[in-house]
GROMACS .gro file of C-alpha atoms in nm:
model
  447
    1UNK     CA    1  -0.470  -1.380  -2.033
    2UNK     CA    2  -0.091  -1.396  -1.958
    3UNK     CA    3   0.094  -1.180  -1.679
    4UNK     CA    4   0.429  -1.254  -1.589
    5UNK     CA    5   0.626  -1.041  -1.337
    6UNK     CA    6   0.953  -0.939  -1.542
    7UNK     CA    7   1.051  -0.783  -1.224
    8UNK     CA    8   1.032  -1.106  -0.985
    9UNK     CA    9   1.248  -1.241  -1.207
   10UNK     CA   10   1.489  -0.937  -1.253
   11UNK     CA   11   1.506  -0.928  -0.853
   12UNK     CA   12   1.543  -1.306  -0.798
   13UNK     CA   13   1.935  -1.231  -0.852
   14UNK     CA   14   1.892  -0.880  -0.607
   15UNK     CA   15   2.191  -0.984  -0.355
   16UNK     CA   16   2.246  -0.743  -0.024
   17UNK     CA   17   2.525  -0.713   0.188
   18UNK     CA   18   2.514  -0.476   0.487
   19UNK     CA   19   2.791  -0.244   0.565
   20UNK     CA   20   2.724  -0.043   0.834
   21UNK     CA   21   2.452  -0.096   1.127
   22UNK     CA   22   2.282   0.132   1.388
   23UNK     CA   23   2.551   0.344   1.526
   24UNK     CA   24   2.567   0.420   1.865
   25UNK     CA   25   2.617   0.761   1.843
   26UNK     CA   26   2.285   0.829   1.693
   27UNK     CA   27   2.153   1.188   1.790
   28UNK     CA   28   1.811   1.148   1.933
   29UNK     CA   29   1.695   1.479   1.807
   30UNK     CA   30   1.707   1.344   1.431
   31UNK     CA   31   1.444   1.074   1.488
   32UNK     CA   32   1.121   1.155   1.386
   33UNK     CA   33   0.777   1.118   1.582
   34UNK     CA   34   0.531   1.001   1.336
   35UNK     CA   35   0.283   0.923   1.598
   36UNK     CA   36   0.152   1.253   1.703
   37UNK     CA   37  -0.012   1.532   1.465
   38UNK     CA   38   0.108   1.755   1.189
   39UNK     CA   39   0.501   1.796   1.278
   40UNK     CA   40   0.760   2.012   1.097
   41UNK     CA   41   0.935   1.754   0.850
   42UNK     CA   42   1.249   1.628   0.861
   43UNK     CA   43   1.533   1.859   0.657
   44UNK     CA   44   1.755   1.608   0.446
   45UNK     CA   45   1.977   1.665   0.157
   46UNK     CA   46   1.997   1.354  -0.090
   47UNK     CA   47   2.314   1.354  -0.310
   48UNK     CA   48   2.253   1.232  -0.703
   49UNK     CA   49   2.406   0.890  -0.661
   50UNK     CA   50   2.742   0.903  -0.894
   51UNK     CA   51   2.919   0.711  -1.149
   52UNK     CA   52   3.243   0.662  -1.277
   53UNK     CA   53   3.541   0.901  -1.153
   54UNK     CA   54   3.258   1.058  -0.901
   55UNK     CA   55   3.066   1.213  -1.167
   56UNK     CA   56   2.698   1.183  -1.117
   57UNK     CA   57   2.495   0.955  -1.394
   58UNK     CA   58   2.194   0.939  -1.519
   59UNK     CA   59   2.077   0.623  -1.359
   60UNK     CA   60   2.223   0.780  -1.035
   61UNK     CA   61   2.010   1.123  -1.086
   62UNK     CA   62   1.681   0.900  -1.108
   63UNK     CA   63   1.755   0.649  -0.774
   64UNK     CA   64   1.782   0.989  -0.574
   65UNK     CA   65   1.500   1.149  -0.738
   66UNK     CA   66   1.281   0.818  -0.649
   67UNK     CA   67   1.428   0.817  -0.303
   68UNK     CA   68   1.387   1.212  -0.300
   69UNK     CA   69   0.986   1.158  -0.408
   70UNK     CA   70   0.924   0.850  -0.117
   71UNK     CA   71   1.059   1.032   0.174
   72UNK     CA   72   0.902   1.369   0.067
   73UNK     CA   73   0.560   1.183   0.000
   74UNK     CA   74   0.556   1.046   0.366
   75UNK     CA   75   0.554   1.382   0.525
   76UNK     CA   76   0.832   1.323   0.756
   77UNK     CA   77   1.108   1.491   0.542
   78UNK     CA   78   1.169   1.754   0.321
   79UNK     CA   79   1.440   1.759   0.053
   80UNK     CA   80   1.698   2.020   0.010
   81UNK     CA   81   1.734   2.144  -0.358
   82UNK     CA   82   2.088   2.016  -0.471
   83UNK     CA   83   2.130   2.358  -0.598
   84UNK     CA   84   2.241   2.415  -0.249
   85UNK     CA   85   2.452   2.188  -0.182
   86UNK     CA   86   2.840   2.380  -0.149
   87UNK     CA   87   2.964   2.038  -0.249
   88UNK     CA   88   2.817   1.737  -0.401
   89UNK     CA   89   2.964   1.430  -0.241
   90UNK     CA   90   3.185   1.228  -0.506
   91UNK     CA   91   3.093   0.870  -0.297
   92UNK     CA   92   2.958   0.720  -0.016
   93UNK     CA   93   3.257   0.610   0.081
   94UNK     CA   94   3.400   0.905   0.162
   95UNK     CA   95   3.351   1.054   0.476
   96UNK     CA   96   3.155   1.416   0.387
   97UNK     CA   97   3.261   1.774   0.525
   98UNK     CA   98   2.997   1.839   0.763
   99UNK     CA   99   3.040   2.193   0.800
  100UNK     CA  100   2.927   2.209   0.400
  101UNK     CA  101   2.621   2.026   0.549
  102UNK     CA  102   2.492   2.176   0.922
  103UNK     CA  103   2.463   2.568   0.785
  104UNK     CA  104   2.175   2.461   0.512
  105UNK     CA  105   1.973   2.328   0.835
  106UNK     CA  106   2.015   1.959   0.726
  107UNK     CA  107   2.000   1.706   0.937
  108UNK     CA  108   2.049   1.388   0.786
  109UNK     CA  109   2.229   1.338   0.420
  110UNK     CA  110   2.212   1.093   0.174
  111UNK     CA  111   2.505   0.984  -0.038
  112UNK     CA  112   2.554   0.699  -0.284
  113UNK     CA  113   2.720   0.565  -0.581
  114UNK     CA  114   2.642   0.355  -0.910
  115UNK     CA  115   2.843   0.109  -1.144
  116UNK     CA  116   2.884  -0.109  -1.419
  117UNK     CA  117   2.977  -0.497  -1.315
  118UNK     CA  118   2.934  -0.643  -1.618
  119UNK     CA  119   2.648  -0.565  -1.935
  120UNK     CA  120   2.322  -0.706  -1.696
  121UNK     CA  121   2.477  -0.587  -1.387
  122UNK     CA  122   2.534  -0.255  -1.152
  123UNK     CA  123   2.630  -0.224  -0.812
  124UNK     CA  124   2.455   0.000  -0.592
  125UNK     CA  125   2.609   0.156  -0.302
  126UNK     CA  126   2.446   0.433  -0.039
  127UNK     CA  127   2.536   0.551   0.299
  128UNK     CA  128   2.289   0.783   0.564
  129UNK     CA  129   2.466   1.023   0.740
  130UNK     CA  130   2.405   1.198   1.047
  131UNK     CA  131   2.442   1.547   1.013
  132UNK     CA  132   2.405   1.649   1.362
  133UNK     CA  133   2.652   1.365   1.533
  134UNK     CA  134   2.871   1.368   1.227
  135UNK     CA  135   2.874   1.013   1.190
  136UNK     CA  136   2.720   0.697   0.977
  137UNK     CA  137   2.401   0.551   1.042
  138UNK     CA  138   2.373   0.265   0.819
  139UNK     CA  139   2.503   0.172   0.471
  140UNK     CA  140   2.407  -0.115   0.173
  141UNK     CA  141   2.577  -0.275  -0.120
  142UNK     CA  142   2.358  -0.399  -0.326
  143UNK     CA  143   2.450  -0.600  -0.656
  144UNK     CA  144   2.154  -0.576  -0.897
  145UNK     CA  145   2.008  -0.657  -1.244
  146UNK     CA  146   2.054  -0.287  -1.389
  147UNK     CA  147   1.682  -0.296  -1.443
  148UNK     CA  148   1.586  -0.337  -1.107
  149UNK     CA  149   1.700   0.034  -1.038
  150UNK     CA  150   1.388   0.169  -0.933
  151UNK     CA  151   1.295  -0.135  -0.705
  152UNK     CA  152   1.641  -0.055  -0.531
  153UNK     CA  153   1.536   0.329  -0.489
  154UNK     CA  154   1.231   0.209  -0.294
  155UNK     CA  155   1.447  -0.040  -0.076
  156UNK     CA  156   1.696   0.188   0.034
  157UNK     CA  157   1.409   0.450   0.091
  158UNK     CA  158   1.265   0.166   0.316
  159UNK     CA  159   1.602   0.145   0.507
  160UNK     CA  160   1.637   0.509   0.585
  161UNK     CA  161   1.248   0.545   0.680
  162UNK     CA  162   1.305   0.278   0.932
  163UNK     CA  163   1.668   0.402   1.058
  164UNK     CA  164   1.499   0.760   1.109
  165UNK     CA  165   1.118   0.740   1.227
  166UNK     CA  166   1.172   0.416   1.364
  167UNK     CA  167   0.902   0.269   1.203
  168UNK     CA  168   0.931   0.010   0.898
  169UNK     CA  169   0.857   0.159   0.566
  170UNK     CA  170   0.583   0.063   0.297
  171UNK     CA  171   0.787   0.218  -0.012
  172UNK     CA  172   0.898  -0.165  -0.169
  173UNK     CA  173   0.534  -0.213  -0.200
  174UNK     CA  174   0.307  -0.231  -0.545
  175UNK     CA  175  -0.067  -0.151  -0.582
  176UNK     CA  176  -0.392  -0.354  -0.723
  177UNK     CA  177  -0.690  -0.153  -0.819
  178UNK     CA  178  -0.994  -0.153  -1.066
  179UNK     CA  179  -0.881   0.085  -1.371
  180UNK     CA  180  -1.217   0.214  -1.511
  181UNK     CA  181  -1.292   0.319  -1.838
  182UNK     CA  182  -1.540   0.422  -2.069
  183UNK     CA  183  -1.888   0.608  -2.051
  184UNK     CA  184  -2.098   0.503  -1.697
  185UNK     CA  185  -2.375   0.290  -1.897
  186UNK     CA  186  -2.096   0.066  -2.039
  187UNK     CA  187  -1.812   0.058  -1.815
  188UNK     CA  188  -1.479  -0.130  -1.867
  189UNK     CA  189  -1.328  -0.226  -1.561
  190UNK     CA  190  -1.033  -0.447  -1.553
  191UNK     CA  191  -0.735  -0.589  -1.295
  192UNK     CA  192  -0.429  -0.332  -1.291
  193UNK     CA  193  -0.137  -0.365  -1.107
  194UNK     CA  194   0.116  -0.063  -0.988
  195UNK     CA  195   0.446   0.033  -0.773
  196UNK     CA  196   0.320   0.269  -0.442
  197UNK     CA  197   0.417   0.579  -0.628
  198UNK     CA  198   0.196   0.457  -0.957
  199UNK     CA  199   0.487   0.329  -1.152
  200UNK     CA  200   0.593   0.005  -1.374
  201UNK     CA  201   0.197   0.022  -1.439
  202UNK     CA  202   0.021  -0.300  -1.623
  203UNK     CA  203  -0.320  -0.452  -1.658
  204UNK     CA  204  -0.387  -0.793  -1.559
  205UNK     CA  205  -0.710  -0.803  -1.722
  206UNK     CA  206  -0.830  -0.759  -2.063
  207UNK     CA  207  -1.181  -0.588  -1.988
  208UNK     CA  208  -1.365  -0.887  -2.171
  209UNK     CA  209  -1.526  -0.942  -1.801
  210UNK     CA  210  -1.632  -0.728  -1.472
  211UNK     CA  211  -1.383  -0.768  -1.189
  212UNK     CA  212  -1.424  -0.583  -0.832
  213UNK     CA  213  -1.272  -0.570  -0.505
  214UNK     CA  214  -0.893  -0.696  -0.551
  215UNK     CA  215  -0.680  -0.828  -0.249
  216UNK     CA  216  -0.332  -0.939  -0.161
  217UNK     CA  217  -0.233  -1.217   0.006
  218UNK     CA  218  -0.015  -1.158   0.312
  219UNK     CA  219   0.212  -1.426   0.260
  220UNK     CA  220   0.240  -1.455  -0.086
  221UNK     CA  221   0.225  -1.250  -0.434
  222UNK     CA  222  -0.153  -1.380  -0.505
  223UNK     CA  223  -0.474  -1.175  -0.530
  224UNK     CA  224  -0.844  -1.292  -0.445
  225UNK     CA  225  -1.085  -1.090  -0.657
  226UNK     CA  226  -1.417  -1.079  -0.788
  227UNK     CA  227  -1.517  -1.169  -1.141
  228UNK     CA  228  -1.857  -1.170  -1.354
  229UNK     CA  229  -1.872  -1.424  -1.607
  230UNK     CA  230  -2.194  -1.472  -1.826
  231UNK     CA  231  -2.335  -1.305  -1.507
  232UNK     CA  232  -2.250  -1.533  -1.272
  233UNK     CA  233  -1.998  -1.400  -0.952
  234UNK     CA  234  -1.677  -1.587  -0.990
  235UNK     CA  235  -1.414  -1.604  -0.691
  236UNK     CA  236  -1.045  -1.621  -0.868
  237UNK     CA  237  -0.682  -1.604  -0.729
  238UNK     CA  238  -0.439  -1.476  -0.979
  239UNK     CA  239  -0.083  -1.571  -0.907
  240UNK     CA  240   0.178  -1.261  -0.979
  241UNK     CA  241   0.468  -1.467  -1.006
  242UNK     CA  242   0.341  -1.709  -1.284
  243UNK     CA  243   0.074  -1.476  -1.424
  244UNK     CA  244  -0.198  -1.834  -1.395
  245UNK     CA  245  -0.517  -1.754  -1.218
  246UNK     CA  246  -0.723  -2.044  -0.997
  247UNK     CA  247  -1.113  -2.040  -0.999
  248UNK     CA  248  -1.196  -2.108  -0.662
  249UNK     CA  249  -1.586  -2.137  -0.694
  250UNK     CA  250  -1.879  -1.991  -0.873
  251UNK     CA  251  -2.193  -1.912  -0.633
  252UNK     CA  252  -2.516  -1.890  -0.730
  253UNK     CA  253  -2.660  -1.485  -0.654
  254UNK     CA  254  -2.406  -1.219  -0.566
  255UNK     CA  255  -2.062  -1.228  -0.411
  256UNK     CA  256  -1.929  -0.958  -0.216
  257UNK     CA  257  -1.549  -0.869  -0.148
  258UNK     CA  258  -1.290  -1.212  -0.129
  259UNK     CA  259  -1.074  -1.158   0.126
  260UNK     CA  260  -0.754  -1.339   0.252
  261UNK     CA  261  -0.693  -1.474   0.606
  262UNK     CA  262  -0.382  -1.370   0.781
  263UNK     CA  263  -0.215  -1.664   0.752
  264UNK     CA  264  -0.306  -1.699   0.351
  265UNK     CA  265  -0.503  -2.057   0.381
  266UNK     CA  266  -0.810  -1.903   0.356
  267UNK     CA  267  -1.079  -1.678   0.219
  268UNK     CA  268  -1.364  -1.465   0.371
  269UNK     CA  269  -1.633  -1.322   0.167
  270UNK     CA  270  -2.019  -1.266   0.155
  271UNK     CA  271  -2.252  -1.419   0.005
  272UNK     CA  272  -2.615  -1.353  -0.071
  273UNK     CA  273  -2.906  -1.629  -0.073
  274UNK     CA  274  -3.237  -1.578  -0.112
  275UNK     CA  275  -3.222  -1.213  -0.018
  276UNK     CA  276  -3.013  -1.284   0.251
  277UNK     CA  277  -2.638  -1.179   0.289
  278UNK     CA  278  -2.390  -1.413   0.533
  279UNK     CA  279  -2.067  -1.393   0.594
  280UNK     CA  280  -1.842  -1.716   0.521
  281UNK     CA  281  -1.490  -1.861   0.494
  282UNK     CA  282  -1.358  -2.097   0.234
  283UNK     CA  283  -1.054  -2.294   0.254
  284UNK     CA  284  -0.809  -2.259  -0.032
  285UNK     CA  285  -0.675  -2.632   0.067
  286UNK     CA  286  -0.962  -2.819   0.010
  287UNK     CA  287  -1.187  -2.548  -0.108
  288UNK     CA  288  -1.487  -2.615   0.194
  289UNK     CA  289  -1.724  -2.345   0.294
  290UNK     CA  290  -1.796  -2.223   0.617
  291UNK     CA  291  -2.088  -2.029   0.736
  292UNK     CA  292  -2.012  -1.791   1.003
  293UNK     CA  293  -2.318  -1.590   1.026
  294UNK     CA  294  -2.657  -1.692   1.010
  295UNK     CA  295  -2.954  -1.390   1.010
  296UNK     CA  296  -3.193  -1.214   0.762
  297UNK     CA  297  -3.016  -0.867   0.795
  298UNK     CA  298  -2.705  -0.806   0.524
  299UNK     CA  299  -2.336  -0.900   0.680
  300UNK     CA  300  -2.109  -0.803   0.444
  301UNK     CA  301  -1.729  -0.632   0.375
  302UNK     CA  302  -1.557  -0.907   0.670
  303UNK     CA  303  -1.185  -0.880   0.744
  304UNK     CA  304  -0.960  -1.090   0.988
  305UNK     CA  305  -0.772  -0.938   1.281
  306UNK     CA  306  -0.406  -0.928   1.230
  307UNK     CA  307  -0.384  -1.255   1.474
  308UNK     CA  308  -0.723  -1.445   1.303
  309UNK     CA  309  -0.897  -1.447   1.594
  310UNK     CA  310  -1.192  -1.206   1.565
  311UNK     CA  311  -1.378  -1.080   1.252
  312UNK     CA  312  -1.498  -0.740   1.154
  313UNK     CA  313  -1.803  -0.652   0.945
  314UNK     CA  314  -2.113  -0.459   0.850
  315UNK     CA  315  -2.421  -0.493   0.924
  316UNK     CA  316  -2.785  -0.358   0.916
  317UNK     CA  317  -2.904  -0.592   1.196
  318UNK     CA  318  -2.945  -0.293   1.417
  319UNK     CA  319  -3.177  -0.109   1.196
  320UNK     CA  320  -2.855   0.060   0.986
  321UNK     CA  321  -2.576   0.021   0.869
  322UNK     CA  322  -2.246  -0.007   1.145
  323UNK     CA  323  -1.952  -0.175   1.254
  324UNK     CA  324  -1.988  -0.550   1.399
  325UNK     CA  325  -1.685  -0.781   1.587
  326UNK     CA  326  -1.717  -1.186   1.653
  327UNK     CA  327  -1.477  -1.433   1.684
  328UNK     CA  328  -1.329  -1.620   1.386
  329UNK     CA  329  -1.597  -1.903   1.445
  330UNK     CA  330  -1.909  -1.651   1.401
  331UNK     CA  331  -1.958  -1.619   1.781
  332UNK     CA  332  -2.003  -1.345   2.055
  333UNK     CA  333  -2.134  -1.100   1.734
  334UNK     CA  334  -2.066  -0.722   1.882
  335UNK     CA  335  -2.163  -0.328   1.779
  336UNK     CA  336  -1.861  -0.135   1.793
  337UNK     CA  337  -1.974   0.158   1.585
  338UNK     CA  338  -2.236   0.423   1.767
  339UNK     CA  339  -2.135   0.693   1.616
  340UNK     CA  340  -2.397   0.952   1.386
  341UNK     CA  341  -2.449   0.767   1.042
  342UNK     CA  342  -2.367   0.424   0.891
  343UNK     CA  343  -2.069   0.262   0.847
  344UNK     CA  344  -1.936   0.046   0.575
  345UNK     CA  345  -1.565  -0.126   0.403
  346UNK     CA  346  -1.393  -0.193   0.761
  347UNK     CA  347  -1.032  -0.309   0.730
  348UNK     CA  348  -0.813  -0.396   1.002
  349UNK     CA  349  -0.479  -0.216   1.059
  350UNK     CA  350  -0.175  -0.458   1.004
  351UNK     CA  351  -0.071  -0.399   1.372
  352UNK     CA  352  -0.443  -0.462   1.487
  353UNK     CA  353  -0.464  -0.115   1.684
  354UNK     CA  354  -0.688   0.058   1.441
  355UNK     CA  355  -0.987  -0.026   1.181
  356UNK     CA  356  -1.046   0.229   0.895
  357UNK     CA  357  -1.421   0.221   0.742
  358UNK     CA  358  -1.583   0.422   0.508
  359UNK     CA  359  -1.868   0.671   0.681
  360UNK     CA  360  -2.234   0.848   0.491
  361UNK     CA  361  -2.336   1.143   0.692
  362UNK     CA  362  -2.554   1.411   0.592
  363UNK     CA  363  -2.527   1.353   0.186
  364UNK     CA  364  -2.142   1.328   0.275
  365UNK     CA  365  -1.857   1.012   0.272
  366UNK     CA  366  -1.583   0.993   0.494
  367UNK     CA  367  -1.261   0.786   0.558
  368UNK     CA  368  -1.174   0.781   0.949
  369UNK     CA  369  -1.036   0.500   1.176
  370UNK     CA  370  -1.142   0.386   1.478
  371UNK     CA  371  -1.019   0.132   1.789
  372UNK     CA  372  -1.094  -0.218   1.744
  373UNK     CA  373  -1.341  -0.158   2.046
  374UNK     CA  374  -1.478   0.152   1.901
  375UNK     CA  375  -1.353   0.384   2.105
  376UNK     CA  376  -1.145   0.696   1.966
  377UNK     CA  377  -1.315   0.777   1.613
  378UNK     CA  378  -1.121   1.006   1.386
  379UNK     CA  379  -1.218   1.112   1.066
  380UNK     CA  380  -0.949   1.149   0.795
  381UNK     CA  381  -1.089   1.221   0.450
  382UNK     CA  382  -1.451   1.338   0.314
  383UNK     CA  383  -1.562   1.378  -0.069
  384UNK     CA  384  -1.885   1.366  -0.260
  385UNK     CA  385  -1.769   1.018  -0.267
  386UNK     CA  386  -1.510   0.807  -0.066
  387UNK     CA  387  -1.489   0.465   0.028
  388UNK     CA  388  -1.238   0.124   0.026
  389UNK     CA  389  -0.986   0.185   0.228
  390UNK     CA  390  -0.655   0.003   0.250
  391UNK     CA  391  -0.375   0.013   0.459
  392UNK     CA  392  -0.015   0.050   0.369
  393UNK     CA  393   0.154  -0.228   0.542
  394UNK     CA  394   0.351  -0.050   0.866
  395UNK     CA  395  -0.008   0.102   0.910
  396UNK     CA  396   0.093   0.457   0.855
  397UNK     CA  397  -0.123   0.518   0.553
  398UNK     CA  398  -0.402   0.470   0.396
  399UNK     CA  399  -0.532   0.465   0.066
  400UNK     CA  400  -0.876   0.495  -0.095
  401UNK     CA  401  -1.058   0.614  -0.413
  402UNK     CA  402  -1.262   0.949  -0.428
  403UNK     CA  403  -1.560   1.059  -0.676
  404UNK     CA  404  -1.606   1.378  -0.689
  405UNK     CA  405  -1.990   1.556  -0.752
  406UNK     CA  406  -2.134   1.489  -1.092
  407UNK     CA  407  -2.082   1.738  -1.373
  408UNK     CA  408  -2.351   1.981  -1.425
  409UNK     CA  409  -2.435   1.800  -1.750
  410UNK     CA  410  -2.530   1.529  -1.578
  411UNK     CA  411  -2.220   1.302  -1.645
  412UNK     CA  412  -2.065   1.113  -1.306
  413UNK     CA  413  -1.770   1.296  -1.249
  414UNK     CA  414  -1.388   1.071  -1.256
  415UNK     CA  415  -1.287   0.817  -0.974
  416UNK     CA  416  -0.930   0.806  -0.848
  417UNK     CA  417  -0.750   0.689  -0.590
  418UNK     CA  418  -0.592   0.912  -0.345
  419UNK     CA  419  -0.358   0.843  -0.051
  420UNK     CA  420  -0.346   1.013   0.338
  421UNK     CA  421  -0.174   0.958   0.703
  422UNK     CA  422  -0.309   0.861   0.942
  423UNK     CA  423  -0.273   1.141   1.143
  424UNK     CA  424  -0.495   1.315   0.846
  425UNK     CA  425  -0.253   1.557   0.636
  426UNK     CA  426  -0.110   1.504   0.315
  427UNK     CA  427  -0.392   1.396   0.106
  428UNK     CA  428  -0.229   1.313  -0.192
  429UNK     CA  429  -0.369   1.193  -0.511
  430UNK     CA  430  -0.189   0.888  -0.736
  431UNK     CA  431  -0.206   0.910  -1.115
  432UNK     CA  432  -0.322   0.640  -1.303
  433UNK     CA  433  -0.381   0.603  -1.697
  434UNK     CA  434  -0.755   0.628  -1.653
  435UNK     CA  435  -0.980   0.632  -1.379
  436UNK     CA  436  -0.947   0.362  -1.042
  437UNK     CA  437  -1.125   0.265  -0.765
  438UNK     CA  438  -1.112  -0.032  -0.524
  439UNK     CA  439  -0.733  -0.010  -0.431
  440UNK     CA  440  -0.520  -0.304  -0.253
  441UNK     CA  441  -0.204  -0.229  -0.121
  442UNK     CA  442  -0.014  -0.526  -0.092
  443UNK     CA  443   0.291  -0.648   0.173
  444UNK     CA  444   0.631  -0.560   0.165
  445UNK     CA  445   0.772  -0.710  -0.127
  446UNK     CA  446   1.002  -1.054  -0.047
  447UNK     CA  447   1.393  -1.000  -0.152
   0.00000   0.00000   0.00000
């Protein structure tokens, strides 16, 4: 098996240079609260990025569509069609006529440019306007490899996400998930690897083994996952940059769920003995395992606190299934779940204020979030079938995979993977080549 990331190399030349900061004329009426519930979006008109003599290109049409499809896909904007625009911007340079702008109801606009440096290289230029104040917000230059286009869409969408809502964007981000194939008795499951929208797709697996529950690093481009080999549970971590993958251990029964640490020096995962399930920790630097809990009920699905300090899991040492805290070192174990049903998958929210789980009630799953104390239980999502959530990494969305009822013919119905804020709208689904489950959204991507 051989992955290498044509695009980390491609982007390894990506050079920025700022041009214009936060102004200080910035209307407060354009900023966006994405904190409360369902709120009219945001009306912005993005301009087809031109070319040569201020004509717009191809390349140019597909940046602002990309842009056009991130900001849209958030729920804090909506897009005005082009065929409304009185007059299509020639360059970001030049200063627009706002009057074209304000009678269309737009508030902020969106102009840029594209160009030909040399045969590998473009230059990619954009500029957010306020509508409202009639001024500049912020600006980039950006001097590319011309196949790096798309990643460049999803920075700039990045940059005006965070100059409007005021919160960082998750659009420079890529997606690992189990793609699933193949009738249920004899699945093929393998490693796949996508942008946030479901582009630049590849597999990083050739189906010749069983691999489950995929997860990023948060400090670098690795993934812990879990592989069966001649039946035996296999912990790997498969480097994107260099496409080589590191067997970490093989362990005797089952293996549930690798996860990384914050800091990236260190698994935590379950493993089962005996008919017992614990919950332990292995160090990537020397490889040592650490047992954290020690009981005959089933700990399983742990994940580390944005800070390392405290743990969350489940458990069915209560009787059923629910939510569990304890410090990093296995101590001061606590029920935080006490709500109707069992709980199961908790993840911690990259800012630490919120855990999402998966929730069975009454023949029914559900996708909500939750304090880390318990306290203030929403419910976002419910299917025949939903479960493994994963948080985009400014902790505004989350995204899962849903089954829908079997077929009346008996047949299990397909699994994909769908996305939702956390505020509950938008439920969106992502397209994949065949059917996915188990998604991992990874960091923002490093420049």
């Amino acid at each position: 098996m051989q992955y290498i990331s044509n695009k980390n190399k491609i982007l390894k030349k990506l050079i920025f240079f700022i041009l214009f900061f936060t102004s200080s004329c910035f209307a407060e009426d354009l900023r966006i609260n994405i904190n409360s519930g369902q709120v009219d979006p945001l009306p912005i008109a993005i301009a087809d990025f031109t070319g040569e003599k201020g004509k717009a290109s191809e390349t140019g049409r597909l940046i602002s569509q990309v842009i056009s499809n991130n900001l849209v896909s958030s729920g804090q904007f909506k897009a005005v069609d082009s065929a409304a625009f009185i007059a299509p911007p020639t360059s970001p340079s030049v200063r627009p006529n706002f009057t074209d702008w304000s009678p269309l109801g737009i508030k902020a606009l969106i102009t840029g440019s594209i160009k030909n440096v040399d045969d590998q290289q473009i230059e990619i230029e954009f500029r957010l306007w306020d509508v409202i104040a009639e001024t500049d917000l912020i600006g980039l230059r950006l001097s590319v490899n011309s196949k790096a286009w798309r990643r460049v869409a999803h920075i700039i969408s990045d940059e005006i996400f965070e100059r409007l809502s005021g919160d960082s964007g998750y659009f420079d981000t890529r997606i690992v998930y189990i793609a699933e194939s193949g009738p249920q008795d004899k699945r093929l499951k393998r490693l796949a690897i996508m942008d946030q929208d479901g582009e630049n797709h590849q597999y990083l697996t050739d189906g010749s083994f069983l691999v489950l529950t995929p997860r990023f690093s948060p400090t670098t481009q690795e993934i812990t996952y879990l592989a069966y080999f001649k039946n035996e549970p296999r912990v790997y971590i498969f480097n994107l940059e260099t496409g080589q993958q590191e067997l970490l251990g093989s362990f005797p029964g089952m293996t549930f769920a690798p996860r990384f640490s914050p800091t990236g020096d260190k698994i935590i995962m379950s493993l089962a003995t005996k008919g017992v399930t614990d919950i332990y920790t292995m160090n990537l630097n020397n490889q040592k395992v650490t047992r954290l809990t020690n009981s005959v009920s089933i700990d399983t699905s742990p994940s580390f606190s944005p800070n390392g300090k405290k743990v969350i899991f489940n458990s069915d040492r209560g009787g059923s299934q629910q939510i569990y805290i304890m410090d990093n070192n296995g101590n001061n174990v606590k029920r935080i779940s006490f709500g109707k049903g069992r709980y199961a998958t908790p993840v911690w929210a990259p800012k630490g204020e919120l855990i999402a789980f998966t929730k069975m009630l009454k023949n029914k799953f559900f996708i909500g979030v939750m304090a880390p104390d318990g306290s203030g239980e929403r419910l976002l999502a419910e299917g025949y079938l939903v479960e493994g959530p994963t948080w985009a990494p400014n902790g505004r969305v989350l995204m899962y995979f849903k089954q829908e009822a079997p077929k009346d013919n008996g047949k299990s119905s397909s699994v994909n993977l769908y996305k939702i804020d956390i505020t509950g709208f938008r439920e969106t689904r992502i397209l994949t080549p065949s059917d996915g489950s188990d998604p991992a959204w990874s960091p923002l991507l490093p420049n």
